[in-house]
Structure formats: C-alpha cells, structure tokens
C-alpha cells in the first residue's frame, strides 16, 4: 500500500478547489452533510442521551446523526433514536431546519413521541433519560443546536404555529448560547 | 499517475460498505446530497429555466442545485437563481422539503420573489422565462420534484397554511406524475 496524499486543486470545468489524489487523480467531492434527529416526548418528559463518543463525550444531546445514503430524513431520524436510545418513535412533524455553515451541516429536526416508554443506552450513549422540562441540564448540552431544538420544542408545546424554526437570529452554531466558542473538533 | 481503483469494503468500526482505495486505503464517504432551490414569483408569473445541460437537457426546471460547502441553504438558493437565471431573488419562506432516496437527495425548496424583473439565461440554461400559471409547460418539466414544487406553490398562493410540504403521498421521485419512470442518469 502507498500513503494517501491529496492536494487542493480546481478540477477542469469546476469552479472550486477539491481534494484531488496525487497518485491517481481521484476527486473527493465533499458536500455538506445532513444531520437528522428528533426531540422525543413521552407525556411531558423529553428524551436525552449522554454521549459516549467524541466530540462532546459526557454531554447531553437529542438522538441525531448523519443521514445515510438512500435513506429518507424521516427514516434516518427514527434510526438514530433506535441506535442511540433503543427508542421506537413516531414522528409528528418537522420542528426545525438549522444550518451550521462553518462545518457544512444542515440539520432536520423533527418532533416525535415515544411509541413505548422503555428506552436504554445504545452503543454511542453512556446513559439515556427522560427529563421533565424543569430538569433539562441546560449547562451540559452537547451542541448549540440541541439548545435551540429544546427551546423551540418548548415554544411548539406552548402553541407556536406549526412552522419549522430556523437558526435563532444571528446564530450560526459556532457558540453555545452562553457565548462560549466551540472548537471545530467539538462539533 | 496510476489508475484510480476502488473496492466496496466495510472499514473497521463502520457498519456499511464504503468505497475504499485499493492503492492507499482512502475511504470515500459518500453522503446524501442537499439540493436547494426556489419557486420564484414576479407578480403572478413564475420563473422557469430550460436546462442546457444533462440530465434532462431542454426541459424546464426551477432554479436549483447542490448546496456547496460552508454555505447556508438560503444563500445556496439565492446563488442558484443568480447562476441559472441571472436573477436576484428574495426568499420568503421554506415551501417544501422533498426527498428522493433512490438517488440520496434531500431538497429544500423556498418561496421567493424577484428583486428586479430582468432575468437572462446563465451558462446552464438555454432560456429563462416568466410563465403565467396557466402557461406552465407541465409536460416538459425536468423532474418530479419540479412538478411537486409548482403544485405546492399554487396551493400556498391559494392560502394553504405556511407549513412546508413534503413528497406527495406515495411518491419517491422515481417517476414523473404521468407515471413515466426516470432513468437514474435523468435525475
């Protein structure tokens, strides 16, 4: 085997630099990634998972992850809840579309309810738990968009019209709502 | 230079086969792609572009294309209108979220209006035109989702609530609404 070696070059007929293999000319087209996830309710409680993996190991998140090839966003959101919390969920509607352009992510977050109350940690979770709204560990959330989604879920529950939310004004997902910047490797 | 050569293999710690380089072990992670676009109105008329490129050259479409790295979906939708129709547009809201899982696409389609009435074909368009609703060339549309978006725009214009539409019931984007199947290379 030889060593991988790529250079940033603009392929002929293209307009942007891409990663091009120095050995064989293969062009690695990188595209923005789609994250799918759900805010999952069981009566008044909300399902959160404590992350067992980097980035942000030990912090709480909603079940979410990368959409796979040939998967619909809805199927992906259900799969992530199954993988991270052994949770069977029923999607209600699209809660929010967020974007975090610095890391080239678009997130589709759904409202959902648990089909069965039994949940348990999947391989990527240290712990899963149903939190009453007053118990949510706001200071130990993994990502800005988890904050946003939980706030928006509360607004939806309080009767906001069923129109998907977007990023809060002026927020691009680089900082937690307390102003602390996230390192790239934390996102 | 050597010849590119990839095999489908499941990398260690992964769960799905990926394209792995036979020479250097580079893993080409392919992800679903995000298409962003807009149904653009000018008074009662709708902006369509006749495609100058494959797939579906010569057919009509709304301005839309792949989201680029580090771009928000809204910025991407405006860029596509500029590139394909030299159109300056103002986005109003998210009209629809469609998915075409067979080709691993998620589409975010916005409602928009023209900021200036002057439009002209960009390099990927043979022709651009503003159509009155009764003039839309339904039999010469490029893709199923163009059909869907124009129907949904008409419903929105007729007063449907401002909740994004999804795929029409039972439709996965493999066929035009007249039932004709699209070849993969046509999508």
mmCIF file of C-alpha atoms in Angstrom:
data_model
loop_
_atom_site.group_PDB
_atom_site.id
_atom_site.type_symbol
_atom_site.label_atom_id
_atom_site.label_comp_id
_atom_site.label_asym_id
_atom_site.label_seq_id
_atom_site.Cartn_x
_atom_site.Cartn_y
_atom_site.Cartn_z
ATOM 1 C CA UNK A 1 0.000 0.000 0.000
ATOM 2 C CA UNK A 2 1.103 3.559 -0.708
ATOM 3 C CA UNK A 3 0.383 6.545 1.541
ATOM 4 C CA UNK A 4 -2.779 8.612 0.925
ATOM 5 C CA UNK A 5 -1.830 12.005 -0.495
ATOM 6 C CA UNK A 6 -4.259 14.701 -1.618
ATOM 7 C CA UNK A 7 -3.826 18.267 -2.851
ATOM 8 C CA UNK A 8 -6.435 21.009 -3.095
ATOM 9 C CA UNK A 9 -6.850 21.724 -6.804
ATOM 10 C CA UNK A 10 -9.648 23.015 -9.025
ATOM 11 C CA UNK A 11 -10.543 20.240 -11.491
ATOM 12 C CA UNK A 12 -11.061 21.247 -15.123
ATOM 13 C CA UNK A 13 -14.599 22.569 -15.675
ATOM 14 C CA UNK A 14 -15.119 23.086 -11.966
ATOM 15 C CA UNK A 15 -15.164 26.373 -10.079
ATOM 16 C CA UNK A 16 -13.936 25.371 -6.653
ATOM 17 C CA UNK A 17 -10.851 23.647 -5.295
ATOM 18 C CA UNK A 18 -11.440 19.988 -4.414
ATOM 19 C CA UNK A 19 -9.281 17.327 -2.813
ATOM 20 C CA UNK A 20 -7.506 15.587 -5.695
ATOM 21 C CA UNK A 21 -5.412 12.426 -5.226
ATOM 22 C CA UNK A 22 -1.760 12.998 -6.132
ATOM 23 C CA UNK A 23 -1.384 9.370 -7.217
ATOM 24 C CA UNK A 24 -4.435 8.691 -9.407
ATOM 25 C CA UNK A 25 -6.328 11.995 -9.878
ATOM 26 C CA UNK A 26 -9.430 10.831 -7.981
ATOM 27 C CA UNK A 27 -11.522 13.866 -6.990
ATOM 28 C CA UNK A 28 -13.019 13.647 -3.491
ATOM 29 C CA UNK A 29 -16.134 15.812 -3.824
ATOM 30 C CA UNK A 30 -17.009 16.839 -0.304
ATOM 31 C CA UNK A 31 -20.560 18.007 0.179
ATOM 32 C CA UNK A 32 -22.471 19.480 3.084
ATOM 33 C CA UNK A 33 -23.799 16.803 5.380
ATOM 34 C CA UNK A 34 -27.363 16.273 6.524
ATOM 35 C CA UNK A 35 -28.000 15.636 10.209
ATOM 36 C CA UNK A 36 -31.409 14.212 11.133
ATOM 37 C CA UNK A 37 -32.755 13.994 14.647
ATOM 38 C CA UNK A 38 -35.774 14.329 16.898
ATOM 39 C CA UNK A 39 -36.970 15.962 20.071
ATOM 40 C CA UNK A 40 -38.800 12.988 21.550
ATOM 41 C CA UNK A 41 -41.542 13.437 24.163
ATOM 42 C CA UNK A 42 -43.154 10.953 26.498
ATOM 43 C CA UNK A 43 -46.073 12.767 28.113
ATOM 44 C CA UNK A 44 -44.380 15.906 29.486
ATOM 45 C CA UNK A 45 -40.858 14.452 29.520
ATOM 46 C CA UNK A 46 -38.095 14.810 26.909
ATOM 47 C CA UNK A 47 -35.637 12.070 25.891
ATOM 48 C CA UNK A 48 -31.948 12.968 26.085
ATOM 49 C CA UNK A 49 -28.830 10.837 25.583
ATOM 50 C CA UNK A 50 -25.459 11.366 27.267
ATOM 51 C CA UNK A 51 -22.774 10.992 24.614
ATOM 52 C CA UNK A 52 -20.324 8.080 24.912
ATOM 53 C CA UNK A 53 -18.240 9.285 21.979
ATOM 54 C CA UNK A 54 -16.279 12.319 20.847
ATOM 55 C CA UNK A 55 -16.974 15.094 20.201
ATOM 56 C CA UNK A 56 -18.524 16.330 23.469
ATOM 57 C CA UNK A 57 -18.386 12.992 25.291
ATOM 58 C CA UNK A 58 -20.360 13.150 28.542
ATOM 59 C CA UNK A 59 -22.669 15.931 27.367
ATOM 60 C CA UNK A 60 -26.390 15.541 26.699
ATOM 61 C CA UNK A 61 -27.946 15.549 23.267
ATOM 62 C CA UNK A 62 -31.117 14.651 21.411
ATOM 63 C CA UNK A 63 -30.947 11.489 19.278
ATOM 64 C CA UNK A 64 -29.488 12.687 15.965
ATOM 65 C CA UNK A 65 -26.839 11.790 13.438
ATOM 66 C CA UNK A 66 -25.841 11.718 9.788
ATOM 67 C CA UNK A 67 -28.387 10.729 7.192
ATOM 68 C CA UNK A 68 -27.237 7.637 5.286
ATOM 69 C CA UNK A 69 -27.322 7.029 1.535
ATOM 70 C CA UNK A 70 -30.732 6.057 0.104
ATOM 71 C CA UNK A 71 -32.466 6.927 3.382
ATOM 72 C CA UNK A 72 -35.309 9.417 3.804
ATOM 73 C CA UNK A 73 -34.818 12.017 6.549
ATOM 74 C CA UNK A 74 -37.786 10.583 8.456
ATOM 75 C CA UNK A 75 -36.345 7.053 8.364
ATOM 76 C CA UNK A 76 -32.965 8.429 9.426
ATOM 77 C CA UNK A 77 -34.435 10.233 12.445
ATOM 78 C CA UNK A 78 -36.189 7.027 13.549
ATOM 79 C CA UNK A 79 -32.985 5.013 13.051
ATOM 80 C CA UNK A 80 -30.937 7.409 15.171
ATOM 81 C CA UNK A 81 -33.429 7.165 18.066
ATOM 82 C CA UNK A 82 -33.240 3.385 17.801
ATOM 83 C CA UNK A 83 -29.429 3.335 17.675
ATOM 84 C CA UNK A 84 -28.760 5.845 20.439
ATOM 85 C CA UNK A 85 -31.587 5.119 22.871
ATOM 86 C CA UNK A 86 -33.223 1.851 21.743
ATOM 87 C CA UNK A 87 -36.259 4.054 21.309
ATOM 88 C CA UNK A 88 -39.167 3.405 18.964
ATOM 89 C CA UNK A 89 -40.507 6.804 17.993
ATOM 90 C CA UNK A 90 -43.346 8.229 15.931
ATOM 91 C CA UNK A 91 -42.604 11.470 14.090
ATOM 92 C CA UNK A 92 -45.215 14.216 14.308
ATOM 93 C CA UNK A 93 -43.797 16.977 12.140
ATOM 94 C CA UNK A 94 -40.692 18.922 11.184
ATOM 95 C CA UNK A 95 -39.722 21.102 14.167
ATOM 96 C CA UNK A 96 -36.750 22.953 12.690
ATOM 97 C CA UNK A 97 -34.237 23.310 9.883
ATOM 98 C CA UNK A 98 -30.895 24.562 11.190
ATOM 99 C CA UNK A 99 -27.634 25.194 9.392
ATOM 100 C CA UNK A 100 -24.108 25.337 10.743
ATOM 101 C CA UNK A 101 -22.241 26.579 7.679
ATOM 102 C CA UNK A 102 -18.757 26.573 9.215
ATOM 103 C CA UNK A 103 -18.917 22.801 9.457
ATOM 104 C CA UNK A 104 -21.149 22.439 6.378
ATOM 105 C CA UNK A 105 -24.117 20.912 8.176
ATOM 106 C CA UNK A 106 -27.837 21.167 7.564
ATOM 107 C CA UNK A 107 -29.975 19.710 10.337
ATOM 108 C CA UNK A 108 -33.550 18.490 10.006
ATOM 109 C CA UNK A 109 -35.067 18.087 13.477
ATOM 110 C CA UNK A 110 -38.490 16.510 13.996
ATOM 111 C CA UNK A 111 -40.995 16.481 16.849
ATOM 112 C CA UNK A 112 -41.691 12.929 17.942
ATOM 113 C CA UNK A 113 -43.247 10.837 20.689
ATOM 114 C CA UNK A 114 -42.130 7.541 22.177
ATOM 115 C CA UNK A 115 -44.118 4.543 20.989
ATOM 116 C CA UNK A 116 -43.026 2.512 24.038
ATOM 117 C CA UNK A 117 -41.711 4.008 27.296
ATOM 118 C CA UNK A 118 -38.784 1.576 27.551
ATOM 119 C CA UNK A 119 -35.504 3.207 26.485
ATOM 120 C CA UNK A 120 -31.880 2.230 27.149
ATOM 121 C CA UNK A 121 -28.443 3.426 26.059
ATOM 122 C CA UNK A 122 -27.209 2.358 22.642
ATOM 123 C CA UNK A 123 -23.516 1.938 21.920
ATOM 124 C CA UNK A 124 -22.969 5.681 21.385
ATOM 125 C CA UNK A 125 -24.675 6.673 24.663
ATOM 126 C CA UNK A 126 -23.465 6.459 28.266
ATOM 127 C CA UNK A 127 -26.961 6.996 29.622
ATOM 128 C CA UNK A 128 -30.430 7.909 28.396
ATOM 129 C CA UNK A 129 -33.055 9.651 30.459
ATOM 130 C CA UNK A 130 -36.468 11.266 30.268
ATOM 131 C CA UNK A 131 -36.313 14.790 31.697
ATOM 132 C CA UNK A 132 -39.195 16.918 32.926
ATOM 133 C CA UNK A 133 -38.943 20.386 31.278
ATOM 134 C CA UNK A 134 -37.707 21.900 34.557
ATOM 135 C CA UNK A 135 -34.910 19.323 34.873
ATOM 136 C CA UNK A 136 -33.204 19.768 31.491
ATOM 137 C CA UNK A 137 -29.431 20.103 32.062
ATOM 138 C CA UNK A 138 -29.036 23.320 30.047
ATOM 139 C CA UNK A 139 -25.397 23.769 31.047
ATOM 140 C CA UNK A 140 -24.437 20.282 29.965
ATOM 141 C CA UNK A 141 -25.868 20.191 26.451
ATOM 142 C CA UNK A 142 -23.551 18.990 23.711
ATOM 143 C CA UNK A 143 -24.180 21.452 20.877
ATOM 144 C CA UNK A 144 -25.792 24.834 20.212
ATOM 145 C CA UNK A 145 -28.447 23.220 18.047
ATOM 146 C CA UNK A 146 -29.527 20.956 20.933
ATOM 147 C CA UNK A 147 -30.192 24.130 22.904
ATOM 148 C CA UNK A 148 -32.131 25.615 20.010
ATOM 149 C CA UNK A 149 -34.193 22.486 19.437
ATOM 150 C CA UNK A 150 -35.199 22.168 23.098
ATOM 151 C CA UNK A 151 -36.179 25.861 23.251
ATOM 152 C CA UNK A 152 -38.134 25.544 20.016
ATOM 153 C CA UNK A 153 -39.846 22.368 21.250
ATOM 154 C CA UNK A 154 -40.993 24.290 24.323
ATOM 155 C CA UNK A 155 -42.358 27.051 22.080
ATOM 156 C CA UNK A 156 -44.146 24.485 19.924
ATOM 157 C CA UNK A 157 -45.600 22.823 23.013
ATOM 158 C CA UNK A 158 -46.768 26.264 24.194
ATOM 159 C CA UNK A 159 -48.739 26.707 20.977
ATOM 160 C CA UNK A 160 -46.414 28.278 18.398
ATOM 161 C CA UNK A 161 -47.726 27.745 14.841
ATOM 162 C CA UNK A 162 -46.517 24.517 13.205
ATOM 163 C CA UNK A 163 -43.949 26.259 11.002
ATOM 164 C CA UNK A 164 -40.392 24.935 11.285
ATOM 165 C CA UNK A 165 -37.977 27.112 13.193
ATOM 166 C CA UNK A 166 -34.585 28.103 11.805
ATOM 167 C CA UNK A 167 -31.380 29.237 13.500
ATOM 168 C CA UNK A 168 -32.075 31.815 16.212
ATOM 169 C CA UNK A 169 -31.351 35.329 14.903
ATOM 170 C CA UNK A 170 -27.678 35.933 14.322
ATOM 171 C CA UNK A 171 -26.589 32.473 15.480
ATOM 172 C CA UNK A 172 -24.552 30.280 13.183
ATOM 173 C CA UNK A 173 -23.876 27.438 15.608
ATOM 174 C CA UNK A 174 -20.262 28.353 16.387
ATOM 175 C CA UNK A 175 -21.008 29.258 20.002
ATOM 176 C CA UNK A 176 -23.062 27.887 22.837
ATOM 177 C CA UNK A 177 -25.832 30.270 23.933
ATOM 178 C CA UNK A 178 -23.656 31.287 26.909
ATOM 179 C CA UNK A 179 -21.171 32.707 24.384
ATOM 180 C CA UNK A 180 -18.510 30.017 24.734
ATOM 181 C CA UNK A 181 -16.948 29.158 21.356
ATOM 182 C CA UNK A 182 -16.858 25.513 20.299
ATOM 183 C CA UNK A 183 -13.705 24.119 18.784
ATOM 184 C CA UNK A 184 -14.152 22.512 15.382
ATOM 185 C CA UNK A 185 -13.375 19.123 16.881
ATOM 186 C CA UNK A 186 -16.142 19.637 19.435
ATOM 187 C CA UNK A 187 -18.836 19.915 16.763
ATOM 188 C CA UNK B 1 -0.043 8.620 -12.403
ATOM 189 C CA UNK B 2 -1.624 5.282 -11.548
ATOM 190 C CA UNK B 3 -5.200 4.306 -12.386
ATOM 191 C CA UNK B 4 -7.959 5.012 -9.808
ATOM 192 C CA UNK B 5 -9.184 1.747 -8.306
ATOM 193 C CA UNK B 6 -11.771 1.394 -5.549
ATOM 194 C CA UNK B 7 -13.457 -1.599 -3.900
ATOM 195 C CA UNK B 8 -16.610 -1.640 -1.784
ATOM 196 C CA UNK B 9 -15.493 -2.686 1.690
ATOM 197 C CA UNK B 10 -16.713 -2.087 5.252
ATOM 198 C CA UNK B 11 -13.994 -0.149 7.111
ATOM 199 C CA UNK B 12 -13.175 -1.305 10.641
ATOM 200 C CA UNK B 13 -15.611 0.200 13.159
ATOM 201 C CA UNK B 14 -18.083 1.062 10.425
ATOM 202 C CA UNK B 15 -21.336 -0.693 9.626
ATOM 203 C CA UNK B 16 -21.714 -0.073 5.923
ATOM 204 C CA UNK B 17 -19.617 -0.788 2.861
ATOM 205 C CA UNK B 18 -17.786 2.270 1.565
ATOM 206 C CA UNK B 19 -15.593 2.919 -1.457
ATOM 207 C CA UNK B 20 -12.034 2.155 -0.319
ATOM 208 C CA UNK B 21 -8.971 2.880 -2.490
ATOM 209 C CA UNK B 22 -7.073 -0.288 -3.391
ATOM 210 C CA UNK B 23 -3.790 1.630 -3.507
ATOM 211 C CA UNK B 24 -3.784 3.730 -0.317
ATOM 212 C CA UNK B 25 -6.834 2.744 1.773
ATOM 213 C CA UNK B 26 -8.521 6.166 1.452
ATOM 214 C CA UNK B 27 -12.223 5.844 2.353
ATOM 215 C CA UNK B 28 -14.555 7.849 0.105
ATOM 216 C CA UNK B 29 -17.517 8.520 2.414
ATOM 217 C CA UNK B 30 -20.425 9.264 0.147
ATOM 218 C CA UNK B 31 -23.282 11.112 1.815
ATOM 219 C CA UNK B 32 -26.722 12.167 0.709
ATOM 220 C CA UNK B 33 -26.662 15.442 -1.163
ATOM 221 C CA UNK B 34 -28.630 18.581 -0.423
ATOM 222 C CA UNK B 35 -30.379 20.346 -3.294
ATOM 223 C CA UNK B 36 -31.523 23.909 -2.678
ATOM 224 C CA UNK B 37 -33.833 25.860 -4.949
ATOM 225 C CA UNK B 38 -36.693 28.303 -5.188
ATOM 226 C CA UNK B 39 -40.042 28.816 -6.818
ATOM 227 C CA UNK B 40 -39.617 32.445 -7.828
ATOM 228 C CA UNK B 41 -42.607 34.709 -8.498
ATOM 229 C CA UNK B 42 -42.831 38.063 -10.207
ATOM 230 C CA UNK B 43 -46.396 39.303 -9.619
ATOM 231 C CA UNK B 44 -48.445 36.341 -10.846
ATOM 232 C CA UNK B 45 -45.710 34.835 -13.024
ATOM 233 C CA UNK B 46 -43.274 32.017 -12.180
ATOM 234 C CA UNK B 47 -39.612 31.871 -13.259
ATOM 235 C CA UNK B 48 -38.518 28.711 -15.066
ATOM 236 C CA UNK B 49 -35.222 27.822 -16.747
ATOM 237 C CA UNK B 50 -34.777 25.489 -19.729
ATOM 238 C CA UNK B 51 -31.830 23.213 -18.984
ATOM 239 C CA UNK B 52 -28.736 23.496 -21.183
ATOM 240 C CA UNK B 53 -27.052 20.523 -19.519
ATOM 241 C CA UNK B 54 -27.653 16.839 -18.849
ATOM 242 C CA UNK B 55 -29.630 15.342 -17.289
ATOM 243 C CA UNK B 56 -32.914 16.393 -18.909
ATOM 244 C CA UNK B 57 -31.437 18.960 -21.294
ATOM 245 C CA UNK B 58 -34.166 21.031 -22.950
ATOM 246 C CA UNK B 59 -36.674 20.513 -20.125
ATOM 247 C CA UNK B 60 -37.903 23.223 -17.773
ATOM 248 C CA UNK B 61 -36.926 23.494 -14.143
ATOM 249 C CA UNK B 62 -36.917 25.891 -11.217
ATOM 250 C CA UNK B 63 -33.517 27.369 -10.300
ATOM 251 C CA UNK B 64 -31.958 24.739 -8.013
ATOM 252 C CA UNK B 65 -28.722 22.868 -7.478
ATOM 253 C CA UNK B 66 -26.325 21.334 -4.988
ATOM 254 C CA UNK B 67 -25.565 23.166 -1.791
ATOM 255 C CA UNK B 68 -21.859 23.969 -1.524
ATOM 256 C CA UNK B 69 -19.560 23.536 1.479
ATOM 257 C CA UNK B 70 -19.841 26.244 4.145
ATOM 258 C CA UNK B 71 -22.970 27.674 2.531
ATOM 259 C CA UNK B 72 -26.352 28.122 4.209
ATOM 260 C CA UNK B 73 -29.340 26.691 2.310
ATOM 261 C CA UNK B 74 -30.753 30.199 1.911
ATOM 262 C CA UNK B 75 -27.509 31.526 0.406
ATOM 263 C CA UNK B 76 -27.366 28.458 -1.848
ATOM 264 C CA UNK B 77 -30.888 29.025 -3.173
ATOM 265 C CA UNK B 78 -30.051 32.663 -3.973
ATOM 266 C CA UNK B 79 -26.794 31.620 -5.664
ATOM 267 C CA UNK B 80 -28.543 29.088 -7.891
ATOM 268 C CA UNK B 81 -31.081 31.700 -9.068
ATOM 269 C CA UNK B 82 -28.192 34.039 -9.858
ATOM 270 C CA UNK B 83 -26.193 31.350 -11.704
ATOM 271 C CA UNK B 84 -29.035 29.857 -13.727
ATOM 272 C CA UNK B 85 -31.162 32.934 -14.473
ATOM 273 C CA UNK B 86 -29.104 35.986 -13.501
ATOM 274 C CA UNK B 87 -31.937 36.550 -11.070
ATOM 275 C CA UNK B 88 -31.708 38.490 -7.812
ATOM 276 C CA UNK B 89 -34.284 36.926 -5.516
ATOM 277 C CA UNK B 90 -35.647 37.491 -2.020
ATOM 278 C CA UNK B 91 -36.628 34.372 -0.096
ATOM 279 C CA UNK B 92 -39.963 34.427 1.709
ATOM 280 C CA UNK B 93 -40.115 31.062 3.449
ATOM 281 C CA UNK B 94 -39.461 27.338 3.123
ATOM 282 C CA UNK B 95 -42.035 25.912 0.696
ATOM 283 C CA UNK B 96 -41.127 22.225 0.852
ATOM 284 C CA UNK B 97 -38.709 19.546 1.978
ATOM 285 C CA UNK B 98 -38.596 16.668 -0.502
ATOM 286 C CA UNK B 99 -36.513 13.509 -0.522
ATOM 287 C CA UNK B 100 -35.557 11.255 -3.400
ATOM 288 C CA UNK B 101 -33.940 8.377 -1.517
ATOM 289 C CA UNK B 102 -33.010 6.294 -4.570
ATOM 290 C CA UNK B 103 -30.538 8.972 -5.588
ATOM 291 C CA UNK B 104 -29.840 10.052 -1.979
ATOM 292 C CA UNK B 105 -31.143 13.596 -2.328
ATOM 293 C CA UNK B 106 -32.842 15.903 0.129
ATOM 294 C CA UNK B 107 -34.293 19.043 -1.421
ATOM 295 C CA UNK B 108 -35.031 22.312 0.374
ATOM 296 C CA UNK B 109 -37.258 24.479 -1.816
ATOM 297 C CA UNK B 110 -38.096 28.069 -0.896
ATOM 298 C CA UNK B 111 -40.772 30.541 -1.989
ATOM 299 C CA UNK B 112 -39.158 33.654 -3.387
ATOM 300 C CA UNK B 113 -39.851 36.811 -5.365
ATOM 301 C CA UNK B 114 -37.740 38.580 -7.963
ATOM 302 C CA UNK B 115 -35.997 41.702 -6.685
ATOM 303 C CA UNK B 116 -35.577 43.007 -10.259
ATOM 304 C CA UNK B 117 -37.632 41.868 -13.254
ATOM 305 C CA UNK B 118 -34.599 41.483 -15.545
ATOM 306 C CA UNK B 119 -33.588 37.837 -15.938
ATOM 307 C CA UNK B 120 -31.448 36.092 -18.567
ATOM 308 C CA UNK B 121 -30.030 32.610 -19.117
ATOM 309 C CA UNK B 122 -26.946 31.630 -17.179
ATOM 310 C CA UNK B 123 -24.452 29.129 -18.576
ATOM 311 C CA UNK B 124 -26.550 26.119 -17.504
ATOM 312 C CA UNK B 125 -29.759 27.446 -19.101
ATOM 313 C CA UNK B 126 -30.848 27.589 -22.747
ATOM 314 C CA UNK B 127 -33.634 30.018 -21.964
ATOM 315 C CA UNK B 128 -35.367 31.567 -18.965
ATOM 316 C CA UNK B 129 -38.946 32.746 -18.923
ATOM 317 C CA UNK B 130 -41.682 34.033 -16.637
ATOM 318 C CA UNK B 131 -44.810 31.930 -17.048
ATOM 319 C CA UNK B 132 -48.359 32.831 -16.091
ATOM 320 C CA UNK B 133 -49.828 29.964 -14.023
ATOM 321 C CA UNK B 134 -51.969 28.847 -16.977
ATOM 322 C CA UNK B 135 -48.922 28.666 -19.296
ATOM 323 C CA UNK B 136 -46.687 26.363 -17.267
ATOM 324 C CA UNK B 137 -45.332 23.609 -19.568
ATOM 325 C CA UNK B 138 -46.385 20.709 -17.346
ATOM 326 C CA UNK B 139 -45.414 18.084 -19.913
ATOM 327 C CA UNK B 140 -41.922 19.475 -20.351
ATOM 328 C CA UNK B 141 -40.778 19.714 -16.730
ATOM 329 C CA UNK B 142 -37.391 18.215 -15.921
ATOM 330 C CA UNK B 143 -38.020 16.347 -12.671
ATOM 331 C CA UNK B 144 -40.857 15.063 -10.493
ATOM 332 C CA UNK B 145 -39.926 17.488 -7.735
ATOM 333 C CA UNK B 146 -40.322 20.451 -10.118
ATOM 334 C CA UNK B 147 -43.898 19.268 -10.652
ATOM 335 C CA UNK B 148 -44.426 18.960 -6.909
ATOM 336 C CA UNK B 149 -42.951 22.364 -6.132
ATOM 337 C CA UNK B 150 -45.083 24.158 -8.732
ATOM 338 C CA UNK B 151 -48.246 22.426 -7.474
ATOM 339 C CA UNK B 152 -47.351 23.244 -3.888
ATOM 340 C CA UNK B 153 -46.583 26.860 -4.791
ATOM 341 C CA UNK B 154 -50.068 27.128 -6.294
ATOM 342 C CA UNK B 155 -51.551 25.715 -3.085
ATOM 343 C CA UNK B 156 -49.524 28.158 -0.996
ATOM 344 C CA UNK B 157 -50.639 31.043 -3.219
ATOM 345 C CA UNK B 158 -54.246 29.848 -2.769
ATOM 346 C CA UNK B 159 -53.898 30.176 1.004
ATOM 347 C CA UNK B 160 -52.552 26.870 2.331
ATOM 348 C CA UNK B 161 -51.004 27.300 5.799
ATOM 349 C CA UNK B 162 -47.303 28.193 5.779
ATOM 350 C CA UNK B 163 -46.149 24.686 6.698
ATOM 351 C CA UNK B 164 -43.596 23.130 4.343
ATOM 352 C CA UNK B 165 -44.918 20.434 2.058
ATOM 353 C CA UNK B 166 -43.231 17.055 1.710
ATOM 354 C CA UNK B 167 -43.307 14.444 -1.044
ATOM 355 C CA UNK B 168 -46.853 13.858 -2.322
ATOM 356 C CA UNK B 169 -48.309 10.691 -0.766
ATOM 357 C CA UNK B 170 -46.609 7.571 -2.003
ATOM 358 C CA UNK B 171 -44.234 9.382 -4.353
ATOM 359 C CA UNK B 172 -40.497 8.865 -4.009
ATOM 360 C CA UNK B 173 -39.393 10.882 -7.033
ATOM 361 C CA UNK B 174 -38.646 7.909 -9.301
ATOM 362 C CA UNK B 175 -41.491 8.686 -11.684
ATOM 363 C CA UNK B 176 -42.981 11.723 -13.320
ATOM 364 C CA UNK B 177 -46.584 12.358 -12.254
ATOM 365 C CA UNK B 178 -47.745 10.858 -15.583
ATOM 366 C CA UNK B 179 -46.215 7.562 -14.411
ATOM 367 C CA UNK B 180 -43.191 7.558 -16.689
ATOM 368 C CA UNK B 181 -40.091 6.233 -14.913
ATOM 369 C CA UNK B 182 -36.947 8.338 -14.923
ATOM 370 C CA UNK B 183 -33.624 6.709 -15.602
ATOM 371 C CA UNK B 184 -31.005 7.287 -12.926
ATOM 372 C CA UNK B 185 -28.986 9.344 -15.378
ATOM 373 C CA UNK B 186 -32.001 11.564 -15.968
ATOM 374 C CA UNK B 187 -32.189 12.681 -12.357
#
